[in-house]
Amino acid sequence: MGRTGRLAWPVAVVAGVALAVLVLPLVALVVRAPWGDLADLMTRESVLQALVLSFTTATLATGACLVLGVPLAALLARAADWPTLPRRALRAAVTVPLVLPPVVGGIALLLLLGRRGLIGGALDEWFGITVPFTTGAVVLAQVFVALPFLVFAVEGALRSADRRTELAAATLGASRWQVFRFVTLPLVAPGVAAGAVLCFTRALGEFGATITFAGSLPGVTRTLPIASYLAMQSDPDEAIALALLLLAVSVIVLLGLRDRWLPGVRA
Amino acid sequence: MSFRMPRAGVAGAALALGAALVFSGCAAGGGSAASRSSAPGTDAAPTTLTVFAAASLTEAFDALAEDFEAEHPAIEVSLSYGGSVALAQQIVEGAPVDVFASAAEPPMTVVVEAGLADDPVVFATNTLELVTPAGNPAGITGLADLADPDRGIALCDPTVPCGAASDALLAQEGVTASPDTLESDVKSVLTKVVLGEVDAALVYRTDARAAGDAVEGIEVPGAASVVNRYPIAAVGAAADRDVGRAEAAADFVAFVTGEAGQSVLADAGFGAP
């Protein structure tokens, strides 16, 4: 490691600039925050309403991601043995929501589940169910953008888990379900937990897909990021307070995560 | 290690060079703008006039800008549409804008009070209309239907002009609406209607007209007495830097308030100031 221990100074300088690009805007947010009025701003009814809605929906979305994402991660881990094309197609399908502008996700959800959507049309006609403009739509939008975070965290854990333990359990007579439940799952538990936390943070920050698909109604679909965006138009101090809250939650969550579970860091 | 160091050095130098190019690129962009401002007459490049306009002005200002450019070949109009309140906020935060056209007076007041615009002129008026998706599938008959919680209703948020006007109209008619979404500008509301995601919405008369057959308008008695007044003004912050742009901005305002502009606005369904 010695020869990579020190960076040439130009690299260090540019790296410093890059870091400033990432950090300075957030510093500005913290500096500009109306600290004196913060307690007052945070206890406004509109803020509390958005806060409760955001935490509720993000929790529900995380739960849904856990239920749906762990099996998908298992499939993805198994896909390592598949032929190239289906393997890549599966990986791309899971990755797309990560790189897609969330607004596009919102439009896609609307075209699927809107009242005239591919499935939504039938839901409305047969069961009288309309999905958009409901709290459920917020959760769906959050699941769409947050699920890949969970899947990749769990997949990474599954792949690095020691296969021999599973084989040993199998040779001792455990069924496949028993192996998964009593061996694999405990092995990957830290990965699942980390994925859930990332998933929650991403869901909490979801804006584009939510406002496009779920709309913006106080107490029903107006989450923290949407409330912050709208407040920027009428009361910037409230917007900054809300932004600060979202930033604080994200930073606390990320500081609490171990390095190996952060996106881009492969164990 | 001895052969590693130079490599790292080369890579670092390449990175630094790349960064330098990027930064000098930014600087050059700024510099050319500055040189244009110092000698507007000698520069053959067209002057770009940046106009921030309320979302409800989209179709009218697209047409207006085209006519204006035809009359002033040396000026290129760059339009940015959005919620008036958001646009006003961006101007106060330093957005490089030459002209601001707002859907109501309060957002313009914000810009005037920030010392960035003088003497706004009301150039158009607008009223609200109840709209439904084509064919009116939910059988909406009037404003009172907006109170029905079982119907899908989209309105503008009360913090933006179309929402303030909607609130005023609903209050005047004694209707307590049960909206499913409160959008940040009138075009977002209109989209929800065009897509058929809601049964009814309140939008400006002009937006209903712009949407054509995609929506159906329903007369609301009393809508005529809730009038939005649209002010326009040249914005000082950007104009200060550039005499040519300040003149172009004044020309554009004069064009909008003049005969040609007024006829375009009337065609789009706006009322006279």
Coordinates of C-alpha atoms in Angstrom, one line a residue:
Chain A
M1 CA 0.0 0.0 0.0
G2 CA 3.0 2.2 0.5
R3 CA 3.3 3.3 -3.1
T4 CA -0.3 4.5 -3.2
G5 CA -0.1 6.0 0.2
R6 CA 0.5 9.5 -1.0
L7 CA -1.2 11.3 -3.9
A8 CA 0.7 13.5 -6.3
W9 CA -0.2 17.1 -5.4
P10 CA -2.3 17.8 -8.6
V11 CA -4.4 14.8 -7.9
A12 CA -4.9 15.9 -4.3
V13 CA -5.8 19.4 -5.4
V14 CA -8.4 18.3 -8.0
A15 CA -9.8 15.8 -5.5
G16 CA -10.2 18.6 -3.0
V17 CA -12.1 20.7 -5.6
A18 CA -14.3 17.7 -6.3
L19 CA -15.0 17.3 -2.6
A20 CA -15.9 21.0 -2.4
V21 CA -18.3 20.6 -5.2
L22 CA -20.1 17.9 -3.2
V23 CA -19.9 19.5 0.2
L24 CA -20.1 23.3 -0.2
P25 CA -23.7 23.4 -1.3
L26 CA -24.7 21.5 1.8
V27 CA -22.5 23.8 3.9
A28 CA -24.4 26.7 2.4
L29 CA -27.7 25.1 3.4
V30 CA -26.5 24.6 7.0
V31 CA -25.2 28.2 7.2
R32 CA -28.3 29.7 5.7
A33 CA -30.6 27.6 7.9
P34 CA -32.9 29.8 10.1
W35 CA -31.5 28.2 13.3
G36 CA -33.3 30.7 15.6
D37 CA -36.7 29.9 14.2
L38 CA -36.0 26.2 13.6
A39 CA -38.1 24.9 16.5
D40 CA -40.9 27.1 15.5
L41 CA -40.7 26.0 11.8
M42 CA -40.4 22.4 12.6
T43 CA -43.6 22.3 14.6
R44 CA -45.8 24.0 12.0
E45 CA -48.7 21.8 11.2
S46 CA -47.8 21.6 7.5
V47 CA -44.3 20.5 8.4
L48 CA -45.4 17.9 11.0
Q49 CA -48.0 16.6 8.5
A50 CA -45.3 16.1 5.8
L51 CA -42.9 14.6 8.4
V52 CA -45.4 12.0 9.6
L53 CA -46.4 11.2 6.0
S54 CA -42.8 10.9 4.8
F55 CA -41.7 8.6 7.7
T56 CA -44.8 6.5 7.4
T57 CA -44.6 6.0 3.6
A58 CA -40.8 5.5 3.7
T59 CA -41.3 2.8 6.4
L60 CA -44.0 1.1 4.4
A61 CA -41.9 1.3 1.3
T62 CA -38.9 -0.2 3.1
G63 CA -41.1 -3.1 4.3
A64 CA -42.4 -3.7 0.8
C65 CA -38.8 -3.6 -0.5
L66 CA -37.7 -6.2 2.0
V67 CA -40.5 -8.6 1.1
L68 CA -39.9 -8.1 -2.6
G69 CA -36.2 -7.4 -2.7
V70 CA -34.7 -10.3 -0.8
P71 CA -36.1 -12.9 -3.2
L72 CA -35.1 -10.8 -6.2
A73 CA -31.6 -10.5 -4.8
A74 CA -31.4 -14.2 -4.4
L75 CA -32.5 -14.6 -8.0
L76 CA -29.9 -12.0 -9.1
A77 CA -27.1 -13.8 -7.1
R78 CA -28.1 -17.1 -8.7
A79 CA -28.1 -15.5 -12.1
A80 CA -24.3 -15.5 -12.0
D81 CA -24.5 -19.0 -13.5
W82 CA -26.9 -17.9 -16.3
P83 CA -26.0 -17.3 -20.0
T84 CA -24.8 -13.8 -20.7
L85 CA -27.9 -12.3 -22.2
P86 CA -30.6 -13.1 -19.7
R87 CA -28.1 -12.3 -16.9
R88 CA -27.4 -8.9 -18.2
A89 CA -31.1 -8.2 -19.0
L90 CA -32.0 -9.1 -15.4
R91 CA -29.3 -6.9 -14.0
A92 CA -30.3 -4.0 -16.3
A93 CA -33.9 -4.3 -15.3
V94 CA -33.0 -4.0 -11.6
T95 CA -30.5 -1.1 -12.2
V96 CA -32.7 1.0 -14.5
P97 CA -34.7 2.7 -11.7
L98 CA -31.3 3.7 -10.2
V99 CA -30.2 5.7 -13.2
L100 CA -33.6 6.8 -14.5
P101 CA -34.8 10.4 -13.7
P102 CA -37.4 9.8 -11.1
V103 CA -39.9 11.9 -13.1
V104 CA -39.7 9.3 -15.8
G105 CA -40.5 6.6 -13.2
G106 CA -43.5 8.7 -12.2
I107 CA -44.8 9.0 -15.8
A108 CA -44.3 5.3 -16.3
L109 CA -46.2 4.5 -13.1
L110 CA -49.0 6.8 -14.2
L111 CA -49.2 5.1 -17.6
L112 CA -49.4 1.7 -15.9
L113 CA -51.6 2.5 -12.9
G114 CA -53.3 5.7 -13.8
R115 CA -57.0 5.6 -14.4
R116 CA -56.4 5.2 -18.1
G117 CA -53.3 3.1 -17.6
L118 CA -52.4 -0.3 -18.8
I119 CA -53.6 -2.0 -15.5
G120 CA -55.1 1.1 -13.8
G121 CA -57.8 1.3 -16.4
A122 CA -59.1 -2.2 -15.5
L123 CA -58.7 -1.6 -11.8
D124 CA -60.8 1.5 -12.1
E125 CA -63.4 -0.1 -14.3
W126 CA -63.8 -3.5 -12.4
F127 CA -63.1 -2.6 -8.8
G128 CA -63.4 1.2 -8.7
I129 CA -59.9 1.5 -7.5
T130 CA -57.9 4.5 -8.4
V131 CA -54.2 4.4 -7.5
P132 CA -52.9 7.9 -8.2
F133 CA -53.4 10.7 -5.6
T134 CA -53.4 8.2 -2.8
T135 CA -50.9 7.5 0.0
G136 CA -50.5 4.1 -1.6
A137 CA -49.3 5.8 -4.8
V138 CA -46.6 7.5 -2.7
V139 CA -45.4 4.2 -1.4
L140 CA -45.4 2.6 -4.9
A141 CA -43.3 5.5 -6.2
Q142 CA -40.9 5.1 -3.3
V143 CA -40.7 1.3 -3.8
F144 CA -39.9 1.9 -7.5
V145 CA -36.9 4.1 -6.8
A146 CA -35.7 2.5 -3.6
L147 CA -35.9 -1.3 -4.4
P148 CA -32.6 -1.5 -6.4
F149 CA -30.7 -0.2 -3.3
L150 CA -32.0 -3.1 -1.3
V151 CA -31.5 -5.7 -4.0
F152 CA -27.9 -4.8 -4.6
A153 CA -27.0 -4.6 -1.0
V154 CA -28.5 -8.0 -0.3
E155 CA -27.1 -9.5 -3.5
G156 CA -23.6 -8.4 -2.5
A157 CA -24.1 -10.1 0.8
L158 CA -25.4 -13.3 -0.7
R159 CA -22.5 -13.5 -3.1
S160 CA -19.9 -13.0 -0.4
A161 CA -21.6 -15.4 2.0
D162 CA -19.7 -18.6 2.4
R163 CA -21.4 -21.2 0.2
R164 CA -19.8 -24.1 2.2
T165 CA -22.0 -23.5 5.2
E166 CA -25.1 -23.9 3.0
L167 CA -23.7 -27.1 1.5
A168 CA -22.9 -28.5 4.9
A169 CA -26.5 -27.8 6.1
A170 CA -27.8 -29.4 3.0
T171 CA -25.7 -32.5 3.4
L172 CA -26.9 -32.7 7.0
G173 CA -30.5 -33.1 5.7
A174 CA -31.8 -29.5 5.8
S175 CA -34.4 -28.7 3.1
R176 CA -33.8 -25.8 0.7
W177 CA -36.2 -23.6 2.7
Q178 CA -34.4 -24.5 5.9
V179 CA -31.0 -23.7 4.5
F180 CA -32.3 -20.3 3.3
R181 CA -34.1 -19.5 6.5
F182 CA -31.6 -20.8 9.1
V183 CA -28.2 -20.4 7.2
T184 CA -28.3 -18.0 4.3
L185 CA -30.6 -15.4 5.9
P186 CA -28.6 -15.0 9.1
L187 CA -25.4 -14.8 7.0
V188 CA -26.7 -12.0 4.9
A189 CA -28.6 -10.2 7.7
P190 CA -26.1 -7.3 8.0
G191 CA -26.5 -6.8 4.2
V192 CA -30.2 -6.9 4.5
A193 CA -30.2 -4.3 7.3
A194 CA -27.9 -2.0 5.4
G195 CA -30.0 -2.3 2.3
A196 CA -33.1 -1.5 4.3
V197 CA -31.5 1.6 5.7
L198 CA -30.4 2.8 2.3
C199 CA -33.8 2.0 0.9
F200 CA -35.5 4.0 3.6
T201 CA -33.3 7.0 3.0
R202 CA -33.9 6.9 -0.7
A203 CA -37.6 6.5 -0.2
L204 CA -37.6 9.5 2.2
G205 CA -35.9 11.7 -0.5
E206 CA -38.2 10.6 -3.3
F207 CA -39.6 13.6 -5.1
G208 CA -40.0 13.3 -8.9
A209 CA -41.9 10.1 -9.2
T210 CA -44.1 11.0 -6.3
I211 CA -45.2 14.4 -7.5
T212 CA -45.8 13.0 -11.0
F213 CA -47.7 9.9 -10.0
A214 CA -49.1 10.6 -6.6
G215 CA -49.7 14.4 -6.7
S216 CA -49.4 16.8 -3.8
L217 CA -52.1 17.0 -1.2
P218 CA -51.3 17.9 2.4
G219 CA -51.5 14.9 4.7
V220 CA -52.2 12.4 1.8
T221 CA -49.4 12.7 -0.7
R222 CA -47.4 15.8 0.1
T223 CA -44.1 14.3 1.5
L224 CA -41.2 16.2 2.9
P225 CA -39.4 16.8 -0.4
I226 CA -42.6 18.1 -2.1
A227 CA -43.4 20.3 0.9
S228 CA -39.9 21.7 0.7
Y229 CA -40.2 22.3 -3.0
L230 CA -43.6 24.1 -2.6
A231 CA -42.4 26.1 0.4
M232 CA -39.5 27.4 -1.6
Q233 CA -42.1 29.3 -3.6
S234 CA -43.8 30.9 -0.7
D235 CA -41.7 30.6 2.5
P236 CA -38.0 29.9 1.8
D237 CA -37.2 29.6 5.5
E238 CA -39.7 26.7 5.9
A239 CA -38.2 25.1 2.7
I240 CA -34.7 25.4 4.2
A241 CA -35.8 24.0 7.5
L242 CA -37.3 21.0 5.7
A243 CA -34.3 20.5 3.5
L244 CA -32.1 20.6 6.6
L245 CA -34.2 17.9 8.2
L246 CA -33.9 15.6 5.2
L247 CA -30.1 16.3 5.1
A248 CA -29.7 15.5 8.7
V249 CA -31.6 12.2 8.4
S250 CA -29.5 11.1 5.4
V251 CA -26.2 12.0 7.0
I252 CA -27.0 10.3 10.3
V253 CA -28.0 7.1 8.4
L254 CA -24.9 7.1 6.2
L255 CA -22.6 7.8 9.1
G256 CA -24.1 4.8 10.8
L257 CA -23.5 2.5 7.9
R258 CA -20.3 0.5 7.6
D259 CA -18.2 1.3 4.6
R260 CA -18.8 -2.0 2.9
W261 CA -22.5 -1.4 2.5
L262 CA -22.3 2.0 0.9
P263 CA -23.2 2.1 -2.8
G264 CA -20.2 1.7 -5.0
V265 CA -18.2 0.0 -2.3
R266 CA -18.0 -3.7 -3.0
A267 CA -17.2 -6.0 -0.1
Chain B
M1 CA 7.9 3.0 -6.8
S2 CA 10.4 5.0 -8.8
F3 CA 8.5 4.3 -12.0
R4 CA 5.1 4.7 -10.3
M5 CA 5.6 8.3 -9.2
P6 CA 5.9 9.8 -12.7
R7 CA 2.9 7.9 -13.8
A8 CA 0.8 9.3 -11.0
G9 CA 2.3 12.6 -11.8
V10 CA 1.2 12.4 -15.4
A11 CA -2.2 11.2 -14.5
G12 CA -2.5 14.0 -12.0
A13 CA -1.3 16.6 -14.5
A14 CA -3.8 15.3 -17.0
L15 CA -6.6 15.6 -14.5
A16 CA -5.5 19.1 -13.5
L17 CA -5.3 20.0 -17.2
G18 CA -8.8 18.7 -17.7
A19 CA -10.0 20.6 -14.8
A20 CA -8.2 23.7 -16.0
L21 CA -9.9 23.3 -19.4
V22 CA -13.3 23.0 -17.8
F23 CA -12.8 26.0 -15.7
S24 CA -11.3 28.1 -18.4
G25 CA -14.2 27.1 -20.5
C26 CA -16.5 28.5 -17.9
A27 CA -14.5 31.6 -17.7
A28 CA -14.4 32.0 -21.5
G29 CA -18.2 31.7 -21.6
G30 CA -18.5 34.5 -19.0
G31 CA -15.9 36.5 -20.8
S32 CA -17.6 36.5 -24.1
A33 CA -20.8 37.6 -22.5
A34 CA -18.9 40.4 -20.8
S35 CA -17.3 41.5 -24.1
R36 CA -20.7 41.5 -25.7
S37 CA -22.0 43.8 -23.0
S38 CA -19.1 46.2 -23.3
A39 CA -19.6 46.6 -27.1
P40 CA -23.1 45.6 -28.0
G41 CA -23.0 47.4 -31.4
T42 CA -19.9 45.8 -32.7
D43 CA -20.9 42.2 -31.9
A44 CA -22.7 40.5 -34.8
A45 CA -24.0 37.7 -32.5
P46 CA -27.7 38.1 -31.7
T47 CA -28.6 39.5 -28.3
T48 CA -30.3 36.8 -26.2
L49 CA -33.2 38.1 -24.2
T50 CA -34.2 35.9 -21.4
V51 CA -37.9 36.0 -20.5
F52 CA -39.4 34.3 -17.5
A53 CA -43.2 33.9 -17.9
A54 CA -46.0 32.3 -16.0
A55 CA -46.9 28.8 -17.1
S56 CA -50.3 30.0 -18.3
L57 CA -48.6 32.2 -20.8
T58 CA -46.9 29.4 -22.6
E59 CA -48.7 29.3 -25.9
A60 CA -49.3 33.1 -26.1
F61 CA -45.6 33.9 -25.4
D62 CA -44.3 31.3 -27.7
A63 CA -46.3 33.0 -30.5
L64 CA -45.3 36.5 -29.2
A65 CA -41.6 35.7 -29.1
E66 CA -41.7 34.4 -32.7
D67 CA -43.4 37.6 -33.9
F68 CA -41.0 39.7 -31.9
E69 CA -37.9 37.9 -33.3
A70 CA -39.3 38.4 -36.8
E71 CA -39.5 42.1 -36.1
H72 CA -36.1 42.3 -34.3
P73 CA -33.7 39.9 -36.2
A74 CA -30.8 40.8 -33.9
I75 CA -32.6 39.6 -30.8
E76 CA -33.1 36.0 -29.8
V77 CA -35.8 35.4 -27.1
S78 CA -35.2 32.6 -24.7
L79 CA -38.3 31.7 -22.7
S80 CA -38.6 29.9 -19.4
Y81 CA -42.0 29.0 -18.1
G82 CA -43.0 28.0 -14.6
G83 CA -45.1 28.9 -11.6
S84 CA -45.0 32.7 -11.2
V85 CA -44.0 32.5 -7.5
A86 CA -41.2 30.1 -8.3
L87 CA -40.0 32.3 -11.1
A88 CA -40.1 35.4 -8.9
Q89 CA -38.1 33.5 -6.3
Q90 CA -35.5 32.6 -8.9
I91 CA -35.2 36.2 -10.0
V92 CA -34.7 37.4 -6.4
E93 CA -32.0 34.7 -6.0
G94 CA -30.1 36.1 -9.0
A95 CA -31.4 34.3 -12.1
P96 CA -30.1 36.2 -15.2
V97 CA -33.5 37.4 -16.5
D98 CA -34.4 40.4 -18.6
V99 CA -38.2 40.3 -18.6
F100 CA -40.6 38.8 -16.1
A101 CA -44.3 38.2 -16.9
S102 CA -46.3 37.1 -13.9
A103 CA -49.8 35.5 -13.7
A104 CA -50.6 37.7 -10.7
E105 CA -49.5 40.8 -9.0
P106 CA -48.0 39.4 -5.7
P107 CA -45.1 37.6 -7.3
M108 CA -44.2 40.7 -9.3
T109 CA -44.4 42.7 -6.1
V110 CA -41.7 40.4 -4.6
V111 CA -39.4 41.3 -7.5
V112 CA -40.2 45.0 -7.3
E113 CA -39.5 45.0 -3.6
A114 CA -36.2 43.3 -4.1
G115 CA -35.3 46.4 -6.3
L116 CA -35.1 44.3 -9.4
A117 CA -37.9 45.7 -11.5
D118 CA -39.6 49.1 -11.9
D119 CA -43.1 50.0 -13.0
P120 CA -44.7 46.7 -13.9
V121 CA -47.5 47.1 -16.4
V122 CA -50.7 44.9 -16.4
F123 CA -50.9 43.5 -20.0
A124 CA -53.6 40.9 -19.8
T125 CA -56.2 39.4 -17.6
N126 CA -57.5 35.9 -17.2
T127 CA -60.4 34.1 -15.5
L128 CA -60.9 30.6 -14.4
E129 CA -62.8 27.8 -16.0
L130 CA -64.0 24.4 -14.8
V131 CA -62.6 21.7 -17.1
T132 CA -63.2 18.0 -17.4
P133 CA -61.5 15.4 -19.6
A134 CA -62.9 15.1 -23.2
G135 CA -66.4 13.7 -23.1
N136 CA -66.8 14.6 -19.4
P137 CA -66.9 10.9 -18.3
A138 CA -67.8 11.8 -14.7
G139 CA -70.8 14.0 -15.7
I140 CA -69.5 17.1 -14.0
T141 CA -72.1 19.8 -14.2
G142 CA -70.8 22.7 -12.1
L143 CA -68.5 24.0 -9.4
A144 CA -70.5 22.3 -6.7
D145 CA -69.1 18.9 -8.0
L146 CA -65.7 20.0 -6.8
A147 CA -67.0 19.4 -3.2
D148 CA -67.7 15.7 -3.9
P149 CA -64.9 13.6 -2.3
D150 CA -65.6 10.7 -4.6
R151 CA -64.6 12.6 -7.7
G152 CA -61.0 13.1 -8.7
I153 CA -60.3 16.8 -8.4
A154 CA -57.0 18.7 -9.2
L155 CA -56.5 22.3 -8.2
C156 CA -53.5 24.7 -8.0
D157 CA -51.9 25.0 -4.6
P158 CA -53.2 28.2 -2.8
T159 CA -49.7 29.5 -2.7
V160 CA -49.5 30.0 -6.5
P161 CA -51.7 32.5 -8.5
C162 CA -54.1 30.0 -10.1
G163 CA -54.6 28.5 -6.7
A164 CA -55.3 31.8 -5.0
A165 CA -57.8 32.6 -7.8
S166 CA -59.4 29.1 -7.4
D167 CA -59.7 29.7 -3.6
A168 CA -61.3 33.1 -4.2
L169 CA -63.8 31.7 -6.8
L170 CA -64.7 28.7 -4.5
A171 CA -65.1 31.0 -1.5
Q172 CA -67.3 33.4 -3.6
E173 CA -69.5 30.5 -4.7
G174 CA -69.6 29.0 -1.3
V175 CA -68.0 25.7 -2.4
T176 CA -65.7 23.7 -0.1
A177 CA -63.6 21.7 -2.6
S178 CA -62.2 18.3 -1.8
P179 CA -59.1 18.2 -4.1
D180 CA -57.0 15.1 -4.6
T181 CA -54.0 17.0 -5.5
L182 CA -52.8 20.6 -5.2
E183 CA -50.3 21.3 -8.0
S184 CA -47.6 23.9 -8.2
D185 CA -48.6 25.4 -11.5
V186 CA -51.6 25.5 -13.7
K187 CA -50.1 23.4 -16.5
S188 CA -49.6 20.5 -14.1
V189 CA -53.3 20.7 -13.2
L190 CA -54.2 20.7 -16.9
T191 CA -52.1 17.7 -17.5
K192 CA -53.9 15.7 -14.9
V193 CA -57.2 16.5 -16.7
V194 CA -55.8 15.8 -20.2
L195 CA -54.6 12.4 -19.0
G196 CA -58.0 11.7 -17.5
E197 CA -56.5 11.1 -14.1
V198 CA -59.0 13.5 -12.5
D199 CA -62.7 14.2 -13.3
A200 CA -62.5 18.0 -13.0
A201 CA -60.2 20.9 -12.3
L202 CA -60.0 24.6 -12.3
V203 CA -57.6 26.1 -14.8
Y204 CA -57.4 29.4 -16.6
R205 CA -59.8 30.0 -19.5
T206 CA -56.7 30.3 -21.7
D207 CA -55.3 27.0 -20.7
A208 CA -58.6 25.3 -21.4
R209 CA -58.5 26.9 -24.8
A210 CA -54.9 25.8 -25.4
A211 CA -55.7 22.2 -24.6
G212 CA -58.3 22.2 -27.4
D213 CA -60.4 19.0 -27.7
A214 CA -58.5 17.2 -25.0
V215 CA -60.6 18.9 -22.3
E216 CA -64.2 20.2 -22.0
G217 CA -64.9 23.5 -20.5
I218 CA -67.9 24.2 -18.3
E219 CA -69.2 27.7 -17.7
V220 CA -69.0 28.8 -14.1
P221 CA -71.3 31.7 -13.3
G222 CA -69.3 34.0 -11.2
A223 CA -66.0 33.1 -12.7
A224 CA -65.8 36.4 -14.5
S225 CA -65.7 38.3 -11.2
V226 CA -62.4 36.6 -10.1
V227 CA -59.9 38.2 -12.4
N228 CA -56.2 37.5 -12.5
R229 CA -54.2 40.5 -13.6
Y230 CA -50.9 39.7 -15.4
P231 CA -48.1 42.3 -14.9
I232 CA -44.9 42.4 -17.0
A233 CA -41.7 44.3 -16.3
A234 CA -38.1 44.6 -17.5
V235 CA -35.9 43.1 -14.8
G236 CA -33.0 45.3 -13.7
A237 CA -30.3 42.9 -12.5
A238 CA -29.5 41.4 -15.8
A239 CA -30.2 44.6 -17.8
D240 CA -27.7 46.5 -15.7
R241 CA -24.9 44.5 -17.1
D242 CA -25.8 45.0 -20.7
V243 CA -27.2 48.1 -22.4
G244 CA -28.2 46.1 -25.5
R245 CA -30.2 43.7 -23.4
A246 CA -31.9 46.5 -21.4
E247 CA -33.1 48.1 -24.6
A248 CA -34.2 44.7 -26.0
A249 CA -36.1 44.1 -22.7
A250 CA -37.9 47.5 -23.0
D251 CA -38.7 46.7 -26.6
F252 CA -40.2 43.4 -25.7
V253 CA -42.3 44.8 -22.9
A254 CA -43.5 47.5 -25.4
F255 CA -44.3 44.8 -27.9
V256 CA -46.3 42.8 -25.5
T257 CA -48.3 45.8 -24.3
G258 CA -48.6 47.1 -27.9
E259 CA -51.1 46.4 -30.6
A260 CA -49.4 43.3 -32.0
G261 CA -48.9 41.7 -28.6
Q262 CA -52.4 42.4 -27.5
S263 CA -53.9 40.8 -30.5
V264 CA -51.9 37.6 -29.9
L265 CA -53.0 37.6 -26.3
A266 CA -56.6 38.1 -27.3
D267 CA -56.4 35.2 -29.7
A268 CA -55.2 33.0 -26.9
G269 CA -58.2 34.0 -24.9
F270 CA -56.7 36.6 -22.5
G271 CA -58.8 39.6 -21.5
A272 CA -57.6 43.1 -22.1
P273 CA -55.8 44.7 -19.2

